[in-house]
PDB file of C-alpha atoms in Angstrom:
ATOM      1  CA  LYS T   1       0.000   0.000   0.000  1.00 65.00           C
ATOM      2  CA  ALA T   2       1.550   3.278  -1.076  1.00 80.00           C
ATOM      3  CA  GLY T   3       2.196   5.882   1.579  1.00 93.00           C
ATOM      4  CA  VAL T   4       1.664   9.619   1.425  1.00 96.00           C
ATOM      5  CA  THR T   5       3.425  11.015  -1.637  1.00 97.00           C
ATOM      6  CA  GLN T   6       4.641  14.573  -1.845  1.00 98.00           C
ATOM      7  CA  THR T   7       6.063  16.342  -4.871  1.00 97.00           C
ATOM      8  CA  PRO T   8       8.406  17.945  -5.520  1.00 97.00           C
ATOM      9  CA  ARG T   9      10.834  16.777  -2.839  1.00 97.00           C
ATOM     10  CA  TYR T  10      13.173  19.727  -3.216  1.00 97.00           C
ATOM     11  CA  LEU T  11      12.793  23.110  -4.797  1.00 96.00           C
ATOM     12  CA  ILE T  12      14.530  26.462  -4.838  1.00 98.00           C
ATOM     13  CA  LYS T  13      12.696  29.711  -5.426  1.00 98.00           C
ATOM     14  CA  THR T  14      13.514  33.387  -5.157  1.00 98.00           C
ATOM     15  CA  ARG T  15      11.748  36.017  -3.103  1.00 98.00           C
ATOM     16  CA  GLY T  16       8.483  37.193  -4.611  1.00 98.00           C
ATOM     17  CA  GLN T  17       7.842  34.012  -6.563  1.00 98.00           C
ATOM     18  CA  GLN T  18       5.049  31.590  -5.808  1.00 98.00           C
ATOM     19  CA  VAL T  19       5.150  27.832  -5.308  1.00 98.00           C
ATOM     20  CA  THR T  20       2.684  24.965  -5.454  1.00 98.00           C
ATOM     21  CA  LEU T  21       3.255  21.734  -3.556  1.00 98.00           C
ATOM     22  CA  SER T  22       1.321  18.540  -4.125  1.00 98.00           C
ATOM     23  CA  CYS T  23       0.255  15.742  -1.802  1.00 98.00           C
ATOM     24  CA  SER T  24      -1.350  12.407  -2.625  1.00 98.00           C
ATOM     25  CA  PRO T  25      -2.784  10.738   0.483  1.00 96.00           C
ATOM     26  CA  ILE T  26      -2.904   7.064   1.276  1.00 95.00           C
ATOM     27  CA  SER T  27      -5.639   5.389  -0.736  1.00 94.00           C
ATOM     28  CA  GLY T  28      -8.943   5.657   1.110  1.00 91.00           C
ATOM     29  CA  HIS T  29      -7.837   8.551   3.308  1.00 92.00           C
ATOM     30  CA  ARG T  30     -10.036  11.607   2.990  1.00 91.00           C
ATOM     31  CA  SER T  31      -8.411  13.952   5.477  1.00 92.00           C
ATOM     32  CA  VAL T  32      -5.267  15.784   4.395  1.00 94.00           C
ATOM     33  CA  SER T  33      -3.398  18.279   6.531  1.00 95.00           C
ATOM     34  CA  TRP T  34      -0.291  20.378   5.993  1.00 97.00           C
ATOM     35  CA  TYR T  35       2.460  21.344   8.402  1.00 97.00           C
ATOM     36  CA  GLN T  36       5.486  23.600   8.185  1.00 97.00           C
ATOM     37  CA  GLN T  37       8.693  22.587   9.932  1.00 96.00           C
ATOM     38  CA  THR T  38      11.495  25.045  10.622  1.00 95.00           C
ATOM     39  CA  PRO T  39      14.434  24.872  13.035  1.00 90.00           C
ATOM     40  CA  GLY T  40      13.181  27.888  14.942  1.00 88.00           C
ATOM     41  CA  GLN T  41       9.450  27.220  15.177  1.00 91.00           C
ATOM     42  CA  GLY T  42       9.301  23.442  14.966  1.00 92.00           C
ATOM     43  CA  LEU T  43       6.217  21.853  13.435  1.00 95.00           C
ATOM     44  CA  GLN T  44       3.287  24.171  12.919  1.00 95.00           C
ATOM     45  CA  PHE T  45      -0.139  23.391  11.522  1.00 95.00           C
ATOM     46  CA  LEU T  46      -1.129  25.124   8.287  1.00 97.00           C
ATOM     47  CA  PHE T  47      -4.538  23.726   7.321  1.00 93.00           C
ATOM     48  CA  GLU T  48      -6.642  20.598   7.078  1.00 93.00           C
ATOM     49  CA  TYR T  49      -9.042  19.432   4.390  1.00 93.00           C
ATOM     50  CA  PHE T  50     -11.734  16.797   4.431  1.00 91.00           C
ATOM     51  CA  SER T  51     -13.888  15.991   1.423  1.00 90.00           C
ATOM     52  CA  GLU T  52     -12.676  19.092  -0.429  1.00 93.00           C
ATOM     53  CA  THR T  53     -13.571  21.420   2.458  1.00 93.00           C
ATOM     54  CA  GLN T  54     -11.083  23.299   4.579  1.00 93.00           C
ATOM     55  CA  ARG T  55     -12.079  22.462   8.127  1.00 90.00           C
ATOM     56  CA  ASN T  56      -9.303  24.030  10.109  1.00 89.00           C
ATOM     57  CA  LYS T  57      -6.616  26.621   9.548  1.00 93.00           C
ATOM     58  CA  GLY T  58      -3.526  27.535  11.494  1.00 93.00           C
ATOM     59  CA  ASN T  59      -2.131  30.949  12.202  1.00 93.00           C
ATOM     60  CA  PHE T  60      -0.449  31.707   8.887  1.00 96.00           C
ATOM     61  CA  PRO T  61      -0.867  34.713   6.588  1.00 96.00           C
ATOM     62  CA  GLY T  62      -3.195  34.619   3.609  1.00 96.00           C
ATOM     63  CA  ARG T  63      -0.232  34.006   1.301  1.00 97.00           C
ATOM     64  CA  PHE T  64      -0.567  30.373   2.319  1.00 98.00           C
ATOM     65  CA  SER T  65      -3.520  28.631   0.729  1.00 97.00           C
ATOM     66  CA  GLY T  66      -4.581  25.154  -0.183  1.00 97.00           C
ATOM     67  CA  ARG T  67      -7.211  23.042  -1.772  1.00 97.00           C
ATOM     68  CA  GLN T  68      -8.317  19.450  -2.016  1.00 97.00           C
ATOM     69  CA  PHE T  69      -9.630  17.680  -5.071  1.00 96.00           C
ATOM     70  CA  SER T  70     -12.386  15.100  -5.370  1.00 95.00           C
ATOM     71  CA  ASN T  71      -9.804  12.285  -5.378  1.00 93.00           C
ATOM     72  CA  SER T  72      -8.486  13.610  -2.004  1.00 94.00           C
ATOM     73  CA  ARG T  73      -5.225  14.842  -3.504  1.00 97.00           C
ATOM     74  CA  SER T  74      -4.265  18.204  -2.095  1.00 98.00           C
ATOM     75  CA  GLU T  75      -2.142  21.147  -3.108  1.00 98.00           C
ATOM     76  CA  MET T  76      -0.828  24.035  -1.124  1.00 98.00           C
ATOM     77  CA  ASN T  77       0.286  27.319  -2.585  1.00 98.00           C
ATOM     78  CA  VAL T  78       2.513  30.015  -1.181  1.00 98.00           C
ATOM     79  CA  SER T  79       2.493  33.335  -2.991  1.00 96.00           C
ATOM     80  CA  THR T  80       4.966  36.209  -2.764  1.00 97.00           C
ATOM     81  CA  LEU T  81       7.611  34.042  -1.168  1.00 98.00           C
ATOM     82  CA  GLU T  82       9.712  35.416   1.676  1.00 97.00           C
ATOM     83  CA  LEU T  83      13.042  34.171   2.992  1.00 97.00           C
ATOM     84  CA  GLY T  84      11.284  32.979   6.140  1.00 96.00           C
ATOM     85  CA  ASP T  85       9.151  30.582   4.104  1.00 97.00           C
ATOM     86  CA  SER T  86      12.165  28.321   3.688  1.00 97.00           C
ATOM     87  CA  ALA T  87      11.103  25.137   5.440  1.00 97.00           C
ATOM     88  CA  LEU T  88      10.170  21.507   5.155  1.00 97.00           C
ATOM     89  CA  TYR T  89       6.489  21.281   4.247  1.00 98.00           C
ATOM     90  CA  LEU T  90       4.888  18.070   5.411  1.00 97.00           C
ATOM     91  CA  CYS T  91       1.601  16.588   4.351  1.00 97.00           C
ATOM     92  CA  ALA T  92      -0.308  14.059   6.435  1.00 95.00           C
ATOM     93  CA  SER T  93      -3.352  11.966   5.715  1.00 94.00           C
ATOM     94  CA  SER T  94      -5.842  10.247   7.956  1.00 91.00           C
ATOM     95  CA  ARG T  95      -8.526   7.674   7.303  1.00 85.00           C
ATOM     96  CA  THR T  96     -11.063   8.974   9.764  1.00 74.00           C
ATOM     97  CA  ASP T  97     -12.723  12.340   9.846  1.00 65.00           C
ATOM     98  CA  VAL T  98     -11.981  13.032  13.502  1.00 68.00           C
ATOM     99  CA  ALA T  99      -8.754  12.593  15.412  1.00 68.00           C
ATOM    100  CA  GLY T 100      -7.464   9.634  13.494  1.00 79.00           C
ATOM    101  CA  GLU T 101      -3.884   8.433  13.299  1.00 86.00           C
ATOM    102  CA  LEU T 102      -1.912  10.663  10.967  1.00 90.00           C
ATOM    103  CA  PHE T 103       0.563   9.352   8.408  1.00 93.00           C
ATOM    104  CA  PHE T 104       3.123  11.734   6.975  1.00 95.00           C
ATOM    105  CA  GLY T 105       4.898  12.008   3.656  1.00 96.00           C
ATOM    106  CA  GLU T 106       8.622  12.675   3.199  1.00 96.00           C
ATOM    107  CA  GLY T 107       8.007  16.382   2.770  1.00 97.00           C
ATOM    108  CA  SER T 108       8.881  19.074   0.262  1.00 97.00           C
ATOM    109  CA  ARG T 109      11.942  21.078   1.175  1.00 97.00           C
ATOM    110  CA  LEU T 110      11.574  24.653  -0.017  1.00 98.00           C
ATOM    111  CA  THR T 111      14.520  27.028  -0.109  1.00 98.00           C
ATOM    112  CA  VAL T 112      13.816  30.688  -0.795  1.00 98.00           C
ATOM    113  CA  LEU T 113      16.799  32.769  -1.936  1.00 97.00           C
TER     114      LEU T 113
ATOM    115  CA  LYS Y   1      -3.519  27.431  23.753  1.00 84.00           C
ATOM    116  CA  GLN Y   2      -2.179  23.882  23.919  1.00 90.00           C
ATOM    117  CA  GLU Y   3       1.553  23.691  24.595  1.00 93.00           C
ATOM    118  CA  VAL Y   4       3.539  20.485  24.319  1.00 96.00           C
ATOM    119  CA  THR Y   5       6.952  20.127  25.931  1.00 96.00           C
ATOM    120  CA  GLN Y   6       9.496  17.342  25.569  1.00 97.00           C
ATOM    121  CA  ILE Y   7      12.318  16.694  27.971  1.00 92.00           C
ATOM    122  CA  PRO Y   8      15.188  16.147  27.493  1.00 92.00           C
ATOM    123  CA  ALA Y   9      15.925  17.973  24.233  1.00 94.00           C
ATOM    124  CA  ALA Y  10      18.772  15.567  23.536  1.00 96.00           C
ATOM    125  CA  LEU Y  11      19.801  12.229  24.947  1.00 96.00           C
ATOM    126  CA  SER Y  12      22.796  10.026  24.321  1.00 97.00           C
ATOM    127  CA  VAL Y  13      22.882   6.424  25.579  1.00 97.00           C
ATOM    128  CA  PRO Y  14      25.018   3.330  25.007  1.00 97.00           C
ATOM    129  CA  GLU Y  15      23.561   0.516  22.953  1.00 98.00           C
ATOM    130  CA  GLY Y  16      21.425  -1.917  24.917  1.00 97.00           C
ATOM    131  CA  GLU Y  17      20.232   0.579  27.493  1.00 97.00           C
ATOM    132  CA  ASN Y  18      16.558   1.082  28.270  1.00 97.00           C
ATOM    133  CA  LEU Y  19      15.393   4.689  28.114  1.00 96.00           C
ATOM    134  CA  VAL Y  20      12.391   6.926  28.698  1.00 96.00           C
ATOM    135  CA  LEU Y  21      11.374  10.014  26.756  1.00 97.00           C
ATOM    136  CA  ASN Y  22       8.986  12.464  28.347  1.00 97.00           C
ATOM    137  CA  CYS Y  23       6.173  14.557  26.918  1.00 97.00           C
ATOM    138  CA  SER Y  24       3.893  16.974  28.767  1.00 97.00           C
ATOM    139  CA  PHE Y  25       0.926  19.003  27.552  1.00 96.00           C
ATOM    140  CA  THR Y  26      -0.942  21.870  29.171  1.00 95.00           C
ATOM    141  CA  ASP Y  27      -4.552  21.133  28.176  1.00 92.00           C
ATOM    142  CA  SER Y  28      -5.820  17.686  29.153  1.00 90.00           C
ATOM    143  CA  ALA Y  29      -8.849  17.901  26.830  1.00 90.00           C
ATOM    144  CA  ILE Y  30      -7.325  15.752  24.096  1.00 89.00           C
ATOM    145  CA  TYR Y  31      -8.634  13.152  21.660  1.00 88.00           C
ATOM    146  CA  ASN Y  32      -5.375  11.265  21.396  1.00 92.00           C
ATOM    147  CA  LEU Y  33      -1.592  11.464  21.594  1.00 95.00           C
ATOM    148  CA  GLN Y  34       0.738  10.220  18.901  1.00 95.00           C
ATOM    149  CA  TRP Y  35       4.470   9.492  19.002  1.00 97.00           C
ATOM    150  CA  PHE Y  36       6.604   9.879  15.881  1.00 97.00           C
ATOM    151  CA  ARG Y  37      10.219   9.484  14.922  1.00 97.00           C
ATOM    152  CA  GLN Y  38      11.966  11.640  12.382  1.00 97.00           C
ATOM    153  CA  ASP Y  39      15.261  10.818  10.725  1.00 95.00           C
ATOM    154  CA  PRO Y  40      17.384  13.724   9.457  1.00 91.00           C
ATOM    155  CA  GLY Y  41      15.864  15.331   6.377  1.00 87.00           C
ATOM    156  CA  LYS Y  42      12.969  12.896   6.342  1.00 90.00           C
ATOM    157  CA  GLY Y  43       9.283  12.923   7.108  1.00 92.00           C
ATOM    158  CA  LEU Y  44       7.621  11.634  10.265  1.00 95.00           C
ATOM    159  CA  THR Y  45       7.060   7.965  10.950  1.00 95.00           C
ATOM    160  CA  SER Y  46       4.147   7.120  13.228  1.00 94.00           C
ATOM    161  CA  LEU Y  47       5.208   4.926  16.139  1.00 96.00           C
ATOM    162  CA  LEU Y  48       2.242   4.713  18.487  1.00 96.00           C
ATOM    163  CA  LEU Y  49      -1.191   6.268  18.865  1.00 93.00           C
ATOM    164  CA  ILE Y  50      -2.878   6.392  22.274  1.00 94.00           C
ATOM    165  CA  GLN Y  51      -6.539   7.273  22.425  1.00 91.00           C
ATOM    166  CA  SER Y  52      -7.601   9.498  25.317  1.00 89.00           C
ATOM    167  CA  SER Y  53      -9.446   6.569  26.946  1.00 90.00           C
ATOM    168  CA  GLN Y  54      -6.335   4.366  26.888  1.00 92.00           C
ATOM    169  CA  ARG Y  55      -3.473   4.233  29.368  1.00 94.00           C
ATOM    170  CA  GLU Y  56      -0.800   2.688  27.177  1.00 95.00           C
ATOM    171  CA  GLN Y  57       0.126   1.171  23.836  1.00 95.00           C
ATOM    172  CA  THR Y  58       2.901  -1.223  22.931  1.00 96.00           C
ATOM    173  CA  SER Y  59       4.669  -2.015  19.687  1.00 95.00           C
ATOM    174  CA  GLY Y  60       7.708  -4.259  19.790  1.00 97.00           C
ATOM    175  CA  ARG Y  61      10.357  -2.634  21.972  1.00 97.00           C
ATOM    176  CA  LEU Y  62       8.286   0.528  22.350  1.00 98.00           C
ATOM    177  CA  ASN Y  63       5.759   1.259  25.065  1.00 98.00           C
ATOM    178  CA  ALA Y  64       3.924   4.542  25.390  1.00 97.00           C
ATOM    179  CA  SER Y  65       1.864   5.560  28.394  1.00 97.00           C
ATOM    180  CA  LEU Y  66      -0.645   8.346  28.824  1.00 96.00           C
ATOM    181  CA  ASP Y  67      -1.816  10.083  31.988  1.00 95.00           C
ATOM    182  CA  LYS Y  68      -4.312  12.557  30.661  1.00 92.00           C
ATOM    183  CA  SER Y  69      -5.231  14.074  34.011  1.00 91.00           C
ATOM    184  CA  SER Y  70      -1.651  15.089  34.710  1.00 94.00           C
ATOM    185  CA  GLY Y  71      -0.896  15.997  31.098  1.00 95.00           C
ATOM    186  CA  ARG Y  72       1.960  13.542  30.677  1.00 96.00           C
ATOM    187  CA  SER Y  73       3.082  10.793  28.337  1.00 97.00           C
ATOM    188  CA  THR Y  74       6.212   8.687  28.274  1.00 97.00           C
ATOM    189  CA  LEU Y  75       7.805   6.656  25.527  1.00 97.00           C
ATOM    190  CA  TYR Y  76       9.834   3.717  26.808  1.00 98.00           C
ATOM    191  CA  ILE Y  77      12.376   2.137  24.473  1.00 98.00           C
ATOM    192  CA  ALA Y  78      13.789  -1.185  25.567  1.00 98.00           C
ATOM    193  CA  ALA Y  79      17.214  -2.505  24.615  1.00 98.00           C
ATOM    194  CA  SER Y  80      18.132   0.508  22.488  1.00 97.00           C
ATOM    195  CA  GLN Y  81      19.932   0.000  19.167  1.00 97.00           C
ATOM    196  CA  PRO Y  82      21.953   2.386  16.981  1.00 97.00           C
ATOM    197  CA  GLY Y  83      19.072   2.295  14.471  1.00 97.00           C
ATOM    198  CA  ASP Y  84      16.888   3.951  17.094  1.00 98.00           C
ATOM    199  CA  SER Y  85      18.913   7.150  16.702  1.00 98.00           C
ATOM    200  CA  ALA Y  86      16.479   9.816  15.514  1.00 98.00           C
ATOM    201  CA  THR Y  87      14.385  12.697  16.778  1.00 97.00           C
ATOM    202  CA  TYR Y  88      11.284  11.595  18.654  1.00 98.00           C
ATOM    203  CA  LEU Y  89       8.234  13.841  18.608  1.00 97.00           C
ATOM    204  CA  CYS Y  90       5.014  13.659  20.545  1.00 97.00           C
ATOM    205  CA  ALA Y  91       1.858  15.381  19.400  1.00 96.00           C
ATOM    206  CA  VAL Y  92      -1.698  15.736  20.681  1.00 94.00           C
ATOM    207  CA  ILE Y  93      -5.017  16.325  18.999  1.00 90.00           C
ATOM    208  CA  GLN Y  94      -7.075  18.589  21.181  1.00 83.00           C
ATOM    209  CA  THR Y  95     -10.803  18.038  21.660  1.00 80.00           C
ATOM    210  CA  GLY Y  96     -12.733  20.118  19.158  1.00 76.00           C
ATOM    211  CA  ALA Y  97      -9.808  20.370  16.751  1.00 76.00           C
ATOM    212  CA  ASN Y  98      -8.443  18.056  14.123  1.00 77.00           C
ATOM    213  CA  ASN Y  99      -4.816  19.126  13.989  1.00 85.00           C
ATOM    214  CA  LEU Y 100      -1.735  18.029  15.862  1.00 90.00           C
ATOM    215  CA  PHE Y 101       0.081  20.179  18.407  1.00 93.00           C
ATOM    216  CA  PHE Y 102       3.709  19.066  18.371  1.00 95.00           C
ATOM    217  CA  GLY Y 103       6.393  19.090  20.983  1.00 95.00           C
ATOM    218  CA  THR Y 104       9.891  20.267  20.142  1.00 92.00           C
ATOM    219  CA  GLY Y 105      11.283  16.754  20.087  1.00 96.00           C
ATOM    220  CA  THR Y 106      14.008  14.731  21.775  1.00 97.00           C
ATOM    221  CA  ARG Y 107      17.086  13.960  19.701  1.00 97.00           C
ATOM    222  CA  LEU Y 108      18.225  10.456  20.628  1.00 98.00           C
ATOM    223  CA  THR Y 109      21.668   9.089  19.872  1.00 98.00           C
ATOM    224  CA  VAL Y 110      22.423   5.439  20.614  1.00 98.00           C
ATOM    225  CA  ILE Y 111      26.141   4.806  20.741  1.00 97.00           C
ATOM    226  CA  PRO Y 112      27.363   1.399  19.463  1.00 96.00           C
TER     227      PRO Y 112
END
């Protein structure tokens, strides 16, 4: 059974650009959530989607957005990139709609120059 | 706001030793607590999930306990091996939310 797949694994952007990251959850999982990991702030919650609806959002500026498709795949977008957006972006999926066990992908490492 | 703390931040032990990692959280209204390990530059691997109604979970050499009323969890690793070297993270899902609140992690090094 395939795990959570994130693409791309690594990417380099410059300030002001935008980026789109993709996440394919484990087959049958309908909940997808995104987290940002940085050395200074640790792991912080970005947002969570279930059945194409954003159910929960963390404390991030509006430059961070996401969406979920009917096949449960999800994308997140960061516009007008800043140096501080450099981080490992992790996607997690869960089978249940409430408080289920989360399974994470390998992450997308974004470097903003 | 839920705050999750892990002590110690780093731990170094000789191979074969048993060890305990600690996790504390400020709000006891949680759905569950999950332990993960993270290898350098990698994603998170789920180790154990403890529902709020449970006291402990075991998987192989790992045993996690939960004392919700005191806001504490421990991860016990028996007979440590060099392959156990990683950062261990605990996280809680708070009642009424569906996202994880993470601790800052414990970096474990097992010396051969």
